[in-house]
Short mmCIF file of C-alpha atoms and ligand atoms in Angstrom, two decimals:
data_model
loop_
_atom_site.label_atom_id
_atom_site.label_comp_id
_atom_site.label_asym_id
_atom_site.label_seq_id
_atom_site.Cartn_x
_atom_site.Cartn_y
_atom_site.Cartn_z
CA MET A 294 24.70 -4.79 5.96
CA ASN A 295 24.74 -6.99 3.16
CA LEU A 296 21.67 -6.69 0.99
CA GLN A 297 22.39 -10.25 -0.03
CA GLU A 298 22.72 -11.81 2.87
CA LEU A 299 18.82 -11.19 3.13
CA ILE A 300 18.22 -12.90 -0.09
CA ARG A 301 16.91 -15.87 -0.25
CA PRO A 302 19.08 -18.81 -1.44
CA ASN A 303 16.99 -20.06 -3.71
CA ILE A 304 15.58 -16.70 -5.08
CA GLN A 305 19.75 -15.59 -5.70
CA ALA A 306 20.07 -18.64 -7.57
CA LEU A 307 16.82 -18.52 -9.79
CA LYS A 308 17.28 -18.28 -13.10
CA PRO A 309 13.86 -16.11 -14.40
CA TYR A 310 11.46 -16.96 -16.94
CA SER A 311 12.80 -15.51 -20.52
CA SER A 312 9.19 -14.46 -22.20
CA ALA A 313 9.66 -13.76 -25.41
CA ARG A 314 9.31 -9.82 -25.23
CA SER A 315 12.07 -9.95 -22.72
CA GLU A 316 14.32 -12.20 -25.17
CA TYR A 317 13.53 -9.06 -27.80
CA THR A 318 13.35 -5.73 -27.24
CA GLY A 319 13.85 -3.05 -30.68
CA GLU A 320 12.04 -2.64 -33.33
CA GLY A 321 11.26 -5.51 -35.16
CA SER A 322 8.53 -5.33 -37.97
CA VAL A 323 7.89 -9.28 -37.90
CA PHE A 324 7.17 -10.79 -35.15
CA LEU A 325 6.95 -14.79 -35.04
CA ASP A 326 8.67 -15.17 -31.32
CA ALA A 327 5.65 -15.69 -29.53
CA ASN A 328 2.76 -17.49 -30.55
CA GLU A 329 0.40 -15.23 -30.99
CA ASN A 330 -2.42 -14.55 -33.00
CA PRO A 331 -1.31 -12.22 -36.01
CA PHE A 332 -4.45 -10.22 -36.57
CA SER A 333 -4.52 -7.37 -35.07
CA ASN A 334 -7.27 -6.58 -32.51
CA GLY A 335 -5.13 -4.10 -30.20
CA TYR A 336 -4.45 -6.84 -27.45
CA ASN A 337 -3.15 -9.73 -29.61
CA ARG A 338 -0.08 -8.83 -28.50
CA TYR A 339 1.97 -9.68 -25.02
CA PRO A 340 2.69 -6.54 -23.07
CA ASP A 341 5.50 -4.82 -22.62
CA PRO A 342 6.81 -6.78 -19.36
CA LEU A 343 8.41 -3.82 -17.71
CA GLN A 344 5.82 -1.40 -18.07
CA ARG A 345 8.60 0.61 -19.81
CA GLU A 346 6.85 3.60 -21.01
CA LEU A 347 4.59 3.78 -17.58
CA LYS A 348 7.10 3.95 -15.57
CA ASN A 349 9.16 6.83 -17.17
CA GLN A 350 5.92 8.14 -16.77
CA ILE A 351 5.93 7.33 -12.90
CA ALA A 352 9.30 8.69 -12.47
CA ARG A 353 9.70 12.02 -14.02
CA ILE A 354 6.34 12.46 -11.69
CA LYS A 355 7.82 11.15 -8.91
CA ASN A 356 11.29 13.00 -9.54
CA ILE A 357 12.98 9.14 -9.19
CA SER A 358 14.90 6.99 -12.23
CA PRO A 359 13.31 4.13 -13.41
CA ASP A 360 14.86 1.41 -12.64
CA THR A 361 13.82 1.96 -8.64
CA ILE A 362 10.12 1.19 -9.39
CA PHE A 363 7.97 -2.12 -9.36
CA LEU A 364 4.48 -2.56 -10.83
CA GLY A 365 2.08 -4.90 -9.80
CA ASN A 366 -1.13 -5.79 -9.39
CA GLY A 367 -1.63 -4.04 -6.66
CA SER A 368 0.35 -2.82 -3.90
CA ASP A 369 -0.60 -7.03 -2.95
CA GLU A 370 1.44 -8.07 -5.49
CA ALA A 371 4.48 -6.00 -3.98
CA ILE A 372 3.48 -7.59 -0.51
CA ASP A 373 3.63 -10.96 -1.20
CA LEU A 374 6.44 -10.88 -3.77
CA ILE A 375 8.41 -9.25 -0.99
CA PHE A 376 7.79 -12.43 1.60
CA ARG A 377 9.09 -14.69 -1.61
CA ILE A 378 12.22 -12.81 -2.15
CA PHE A 379 13.39 -12.60 1.36
CA CYS A 380 11.30 -14.91 3.86
CA GLU A 381 13.20 -18.66 3.81
CA PRO A 382 9.21 -20.13 4.88
CA GLY A 383 9.40 -22.45 8.19
CA LYS A 384 12.05 -20.40 9.29
CA ASP A 385 12.13 -16.56 8.60
CA ASN A 386 9.76 -14.25 10.53
CA VAL A 387 8.74 -10.62 10.10
CA ILE A 388 8.00 -7.63 13.15
CA ALA A 389 4.56 -5.61 12.63
CA PRO A 390 2.70 -3.17 14.32
CA GLU A 391 -1.11 -3.67 15.81
CA PRO A 392 -2.85 -2.58 14.50
CA THR A 393 -2.43 -2.39 10.65
CA TYR A 394 -2.91 -4.10 7.54
CA GLY A 395 -4.45 -6.82 7.83
CA MET A 396 -3.00 -8.25 4.52
CA TYR A 397 0.60 -8.66 5.87
CA GLU A 398 -0.56 -11.35 8.13
CA VAL A 399 -2.53 -12.52 5.21
CA CYS A 400 0.33 -12.93 3.72
CA ALA A 401 2.93 -14.02 6.32
CA GLN A 402 0.78 -17.13 7.12
CA ILE A 403 0.48 -18.20 3.08
CA ASN A 404 3.97 -17.73 3.15
CA ASN A 405 4.76 -19.87 5.96
CA VAL A 406 6.37 -16.85 7.73
CA ASP A 407 6.27 -16.32 11.67
CA TYR A 408 4.54 -12.31 12.32
CA ARG A 409 5.59 -10.64 15.79
CA LYS A 410 3.10 -8.12 16.18
CA ILE A 411 4.14 -5.37 18.95
CA CYS A 412 1.28 -3.38 20.08
CA LEU A 413 1.16 0.44 19.15
CA CYS A 414 1.64 2.67 21.59
CA ASP A 415 -1.68 4.91 23.23
CA ASP A 416 -1.53 7.40 20.90
CA PHE A 417 -0.71 4.97 17.52
CA GLN A 418 3.00 5.34 17.76
CA PRO A 419 5.10 2.72 16.83
CA ASP A 420 8.04 1.81 20.19
CA PRO A 421 11.21 1.52 17.89
CA ILE A 422 13.02 0.10 21.68
CA LYS A 423 9.94 -3.01 21.27
CA MET A 424 10.26 -4.01 17.89
CA LEU A 425 13.89 -3.98 17.73
CA GLN A 426 13.64 -5.78 20.47
CA ALA A 427 11.80 -8.66 18.93
CA ALA A 428 14.36 -8.92 15.94
CA ASP A 429 16.32 -11.68 16.04
CA ALA A 430 19.02 -13.73 13.28
CA ASN A 431 15.58 -15.06 11.28
CA THR A 432 13.40 -11.69 11.14
CA LYS A 433 14.19 -10.30 8.04
CA ILE A 434 11.16 -7.21 7.35
CA ILE A 435 9.24 -4.29 9.11
CA PHE A 436 6.60 -3.60 8.07
CA LEU A 437 5.09 0.32 8.57
CA CYS A 438 2.31 1.70 7.69
CA SER A 439 2.12 5.66 7.43
CA PRO A 440 -0.42 6.92 7.77
CA ASN A 441 -1.78 3.74 9.67
CA ASN A 442 -4.54 1.44 8.33
CA PRO A 443 -7.03 1.11 10.46
CA THR A 444 -5.79 3.80 13.30
CA GLY A 445 -5.84 7.37 10.09
CA ASN A 446 -2.58 8.95 11.56
CA LEU A 447 1.47 9.54 10.79
CA LEU A 448 3.82 7.90 12.20
CA ASP A 449 6.38 9.90 13.70
CA GLU A 450 9.13 10.64 10.65
CA GLN A 451 12.07 9.96 13.66
CA LEU A 452 10.30 6.77 14.59
CA ILE A 453 10.86 5.47 11.17
CA ARG A 454 14.44 6.79 10.57
CA GLU A 455 15.00 4.70 14.33
CA ILE A 456 14.12 2.23 13.42
CA LEU A 457 15.84 2.21 9.39
CA ASP A 458 19.73 2.97 11.43
CA SER A 459 18.74 0.13 13.92
CA PHE A 460 17.51 -2.35 12.18
CA HIS A 461 19.41 -4.70 9.25
CA GLY A 462 16.58 -5.96 8.10
CA ILE A 463 14.07 -4.23 5.47
CA VAL A 464 11.77 -1.54 6.19
CA VAL A 465 8.60 -1.69 4.22
CA LEU A 466 7.19 1.68 4.58
CA ASP A 467 2.95 1.95 3.52
CA GLU A 468 2.25 4.84 2.22
CA ALA A 469 -0.93 3.63 0.47
CA TYR A 470 -2.25 7.05 2.39
CA ILE A 471 0.56 9.54 1.64
CA ASP A 472 -1.50 11.33 -0.97
CA PHE A 473 -3.54 13.11 1.55
CA ALA A 474 -1.38 13.12 4.06
CA SER A 475 -0.30 16.75 6.02
CA ARG A 476 3.55 15.50 5.50
CA THR A 477 5.31 14.63 1.77
CA SER A 478 6.36 10.72 0.92
CA MET A 479 9.58 9.44 2.29
CA LEU A 480 9.98 8.73 -1.39
CA SER A 481 13.78 10.24 -1.75
CA GLU A 482 14.84 8.09 1.22
CA ILE A 483 15.41 5.31 -1.06
CA SER A 484 18.37 6.77 -2.03
CA LYS A 485 20.03 7.10 1.09
CA TYR A 486 18.62 3.45 2.91
CA PRO A 487 19.42 0.87 0.40
CA HIS A 488 17.00 -1.69 2.73
CA LEU A 489 13.34 0.50 2.48
CA ILE A 490 10.53 -0.50 0.30
CA ILE A 491 8.03 2.36 0.27
CA LEU A 492 4.76 1.09 -1.37
CA GLN A 493 2.57 3.03 -2.71
CA THR A 494 -1.23 2.44 -4.57
CA PHE A 495 -3.50 3.88 -7.57
CA SER A 496 -6.49 2.29 -5.40
CA LYS A 497 -7.15 5.27 -3.50
CA ALA A 498 -5.80 9.10 -3.82
CA TRP A 499 -5.77 8.34 -7.56
CA GLY A 500 -9.97 6.13 -7.55
CA GLN A 501 -8.08 3.23 -9.52
CA ALA A 502 -8.77 0.75 -7.48
CA ALA A 503 -10.18 -1.22 -10.14
CA ILE A 504 -7.54 -1.50 -12.16
CA ARG A 505 -5.40 -2.67 -9.67
CA LEU A 506 -2.49 -1.66 -9.39
CA GLY A 507 0.59 -0.48 -7.12
CA MET A 508 3.73 0.56 -6.21
CA ALA A 509 6.84 -0.37 -5.10
CA PHE A 510 10.05 1.91 -4.43
CA ALA A 511 13.89 0.99 -3.98
CA ALA A 512 16.85 0.14 -5.05
CA PRO A 513 17.34 -0.77 -7.89
CA THR A 514 19.14 -4.31 -6.78
CA ILE A 515 15.99 -4.70 -4.91
CA ILE A 516 13.91 -4.08 -8.02
CA GLU A 517 15.79 -6.24 -9.84
CA TYR A 518 14.82 -8.93 -7.72
CA PHE A 519 10.90 -8.14 -8.34
CA ASN A 520 11.16 -8.23 -11.61
CA LYS A 521 12.64 -11.51 -11.46
CA VAL A 522 10.62 -13.45 -8.99
CA LYS A 523 6.44 -12.02 -10.32
CA TYR A 524 4.41 -13.19 -13.41
CA PRO A 525 6.56 -12.66 -16.44
CA TYR A 526 3.74 -10.32 -17.68
CA ASN A 527 2.72 -8.86 -14.91
CA ILE A 528 0.65 -5.79 -15.56
CA ASN A 529 -1.62 -6.01 -18.43
CA VAL A 530 -2.09 -3.71 -21.76
CA LEU A 531 -4.99 -2.82 -20.33
CA THR A 532 -4.43 -1.28 -17.86
CA GLN A 533 -1.28 -0.20 -18.62
CA GLN A 534 -3.11 2.22 -20.83
CA HIS A 535 -5.15 3.32 -18.49
CA ALA A 536 -2.46 4.56 -15.76
CA LEU A 537 -0.79 6.05 -18.77
CA GLN A 538 -3.53 8.15 -19.74
CA LEU A 539 -4.97 8.51 -15.59
CA LEU A 540 -1.38 10.52 -15.27
CA THR A 541 -2.33 13.43 -17.84
CA GLN A 542 -5.09 14.21 -15.96
CA GLN A 543 -2.35 14.74 -12.51
CA GLU A 544 -4.64 17.98 -11.76
CA ILE A 545 -8.68 16.14 -11.91
CA VAL A 546 -6.70 13.94 -9.08
CA SER A 547 -5.25 16.40 -6.68
CA GLU A 548 -8.52 18.80 -7.06
CA GLN A 549 -10.48 15.36 -5.98
CA ILE A 550 -7.78 14.94 -3.01
CA GLU A 551 -9.03 18.70 -2.25
CA LYS A 552 -12.13 17.87 -1.96
CA ILE A 553 -12.16 15.05 0.40
CA ASN A 554 -9.32 16.62 2.69
CA GLU A 555 -12.18 19.40 3.40
CA GLU A 556 -14.73 16.66 3.84
CA ARG A 557 -12.51 15.44 6.09
CA THR A 558 -12.25 18.23 8.31
CA ARG A 559 -15.89 18.74 7.76
CA LEU A 560 -16.84 15.17 8.87
CA ILE A 561 -14.84 14.93 11.76
CA ARG A 562 -16.22 17.84 13.40
CA GLU A 563 -20.00 17.07 12.83
CA LEU A 564 -19.35 13.73 14.43
CA GLU A 565 -17.42 15.61 17.30
CA LYS A 566 -20.84 17.32 18.11
CA LEU A 567 -22.67 13.65 18.55
CA GLU A 568 -23.21 12.44 21.98
CA LYS A 569 -23.11 8.98 21.39
CA ILE A 570 -19.22 9.70 19.69
CA ILE A 571 -17.17 9.07 22.62
CA ARG A 572 -13.80 9.73 20.53
CA VAL A 573 -12.53 11.36 16.51
CA TYR A 574 -9.24 10.35 16.20
CA PRO A 575 -6.66 12.24 14.04
CA THR A 576 -6.53 11.45 10.92
CA ASP A 577 -4.20 12.08 7.61
CA ALA A 578 -5.77 9.38 5.75
CA ASN A 579 -8.92 9.81 3.58
CA PHE A 580 -10.61 7.84 7.00
CA VAL A 581 -11.73 8.20 10.45
CA LEU A 582 -11.67 5.94 12.92
CA ILE A 583 -13.87 6.60 16.02
CA ARG A 584 -14.74 5.28 19.21
CA VAL A 585 -18.33 4.38 20.45
CA LEU A 586 -20.69 3.52 22.84
CA ASP A 587 -21.58 0.41 21.12
CA ALA A 588 -19.77 -0.14 17.79
CA ASP A 589 -21.33 -3.67 16.81
CA ALA A 590 -25.01 -2.02 17.71
CA ILE A 591 -24.33 1.29 15.95
CA TYR A 592 -22.40 -1.03 12.51
CA ARG A 593 -25.60 -3.15 12.35
CA ASP A 594 -28.53 0.07 12.89
CA LEU A 595 -26.37 1.47 9.99
CA THR A 596 -26.00 -1.40 7.80
CA MET A 597 -30.21 -1.34 7.85
CA GLN A 598 -30.10 1.70 6.02
CA GLY A 599 -27.61 1.08 3.73
CA VAL A 600 -24.57 2.99 4.71
CA ILE A 601 -21.55 0.65 5.06
CA VAL A 602 -18.81 1.46 7.50
CA ARG A 603 -15.93 -1.40 8.79
CA ASN A 604 -16.42 -2.62 12.24
CA ARG A 605 -13.63 -2.53 13.82
CA ASN A 606 -14.35 -3.89 17.48
CA LYS A 607 -12.27 -6.74 17.87
CA ILE A 608 -9.05 -5.20 16.30
CA THR A 609 -6.52 -4.32 19.00
CA LEU A 610 -6.74 -1.01 20.51
CA CYS A 611 -9.65 -0.04 18.47
CA GLU A 612 -12.38 -1.98 20.91
CA GLY A 613 -14.98 -0.30 20.08
CA CYS A 614 -14.61 1.49 17.42
CA LEU A 615 -16.01 2.17 13.50
CA ARG A 616 -13.22 3.00 10.09
CA ILE A 617 -15.04 5.41 7.93
CA THR A 618 -14.03 6.16 4.33
CA ILE A 619 -14.32 9.89 3.64
CA GLY A 620 -17.65 9.69 1.27
CA THR A 621 -19.00 13.06 -1.26
CA GLN A 622 -20.80 15.29 0.92
CA GLU A 623 -24.17 13.98 -0.17
CA GLU A 624 -22.54 10.32 1.11
CA ASN A 625 -21.62 11.66 4.53
CA ASP A 626 -24.51 14.16 4.79
CA LEU A 627 -26.84 10.62 4.87
CA LEU A 628 -23.99 9.47 7.75
CA LEU A 629 -24.11 11.95 9.51
CA ASN A 630 -28.76 12.07 9.45
CA GLN A 631 -28.52 8.50 10.46
CA LEU A 632 -26.15 8.56 13.44
CA ARG A 633 -27.79 12.33 14.15
CA ARG A 634 -31.34 9.73 13.92
CA MET A 635 -30.15 7.15 16.33
C1 LIG B 295 -5.95 -0.11 0.27
C2 LIG B 295 -4.26 -0.18 1.14
C3 LIG B 295 -3.35 -0.56 0.09
C4 LIG B 295 -4.40 -0.93 -1.64
O1 LIG B 295 -4.05 -2.16 -1.61
P1 LIG B 295 -3.64 -2.14 -3.69
O2 LIG B 295 -4.06 -3.44 -3.54
O3 LIG B 295 -3.41 -1.31 -4.27
O4 LIG B 295 -5.34 -1.79 -4.04
C5 LIG B 295 -2.20 -0.56 0.96
N1 LIG B 295 -1.60 -0.84 1.57
C6 LIG B 295 -3.37 -0.22 2.50
C7 LIG B 295 -2.56 0.45 3.93
C8 LIG B 295 -4.16 0.29 2.20
O5 LIG B 295 -4.80 0.17 3.37
#
C-alpha cells in the first residue's frame, strides 16, 4: 500500500501556513515576531502550535513516540481532518458500521463524501467480508469504534485485524471508551500498520469533556499531514496547561474508572431485575444499552422526573433501546427508583 496515494493531491501539494511560533522555536528573550501585546499577563503569547510539552507527557504515559501523536479540539477535530486529508469531496467514499458514533456520518456529509453504512451483525460485531465488499477504488477510510457507541461492546480483535490486513485504505479505530474496557488499547499496533489511526479522548474516562482535547495516534507520516492541515494554534494554552496538570493526577482518574465500572456492574444487576426491561446488553464502556417495551414512553417519563437518558429508539438495530450513562451511585439509584416506580 502506498500511503501517499491515499492523500488528496491538493493536500500533498499544500504549503502550510507558517506561523511565527513555528518559524522560530528557540529560546529567544525578545519576541517581536508575532504582533502580540508585550505586557505579560500569562496569556499574551501564542501557544506552542505543536503542543510539544503535552505530547511528551502523553508519549511517556502511553509508551509511544511523540511524533505519533496529534492533539485536536476534541476527537471531532481529528475526525474532520481525516476527511479533509484523505477524501476528495464528491468523489471518494468511506465505510462504517451501523449503528455507530454519529459524528462520522455528519463529518462525511459536511465534506460531501459518500458514507456507506454496513449493518452490524445481531451480536453487534462487524462483518469484515460485507465491509470489504462495499469498498471500491474510491474508498479511502473504514471507521471502527471499539467499544462501540451506542451498543457498548468491544469489537472482536480478530475481526479488526481481518479488516486491517485486507483493506488498503485508512482504518480509523475510535477507542473513546477503551479505558473502561476489559481489553487494552490496540495503540501498539500503529507501528505495525502504517494505515491505522487510533482515536482517544480526554472527554470520557479522563473526565475533561469541557476542555475539548482529543488524541489521534498514527505513523509519523500521517501525523505530519494532520499538522499541515490543522489550524496553526488549534489547542489553546489553557487546555494545554490544564491537561499537563491532569496528567500528574492519574491515580485519581484510575480510581474514578474503577468506581464507574463497579457501579456499572451493580446497575446492570439491578436493571436485569426489572420486568419492563427486555434486555440489558453487555458493555465495555461507561454506558449501557437496554431494550424496553416502550422506549419513547419510558424516556418521556424519566425526563419528566429530571432523569435524562439517550433515546436510541430510532437507530438501526437499536429499536426500543435507551442508552444510559453510568452516573454516581446516587444518580444511578435515582434512575433505578424511577424505573421501579413505573
Ligand atoms: C464521546 C465520543 C468521542 C469524544 O469526542 P470528543 O470530541 O473528543 O469529545 C469520540 N468518539 C466516540 C465514539 C464517542 O462516543
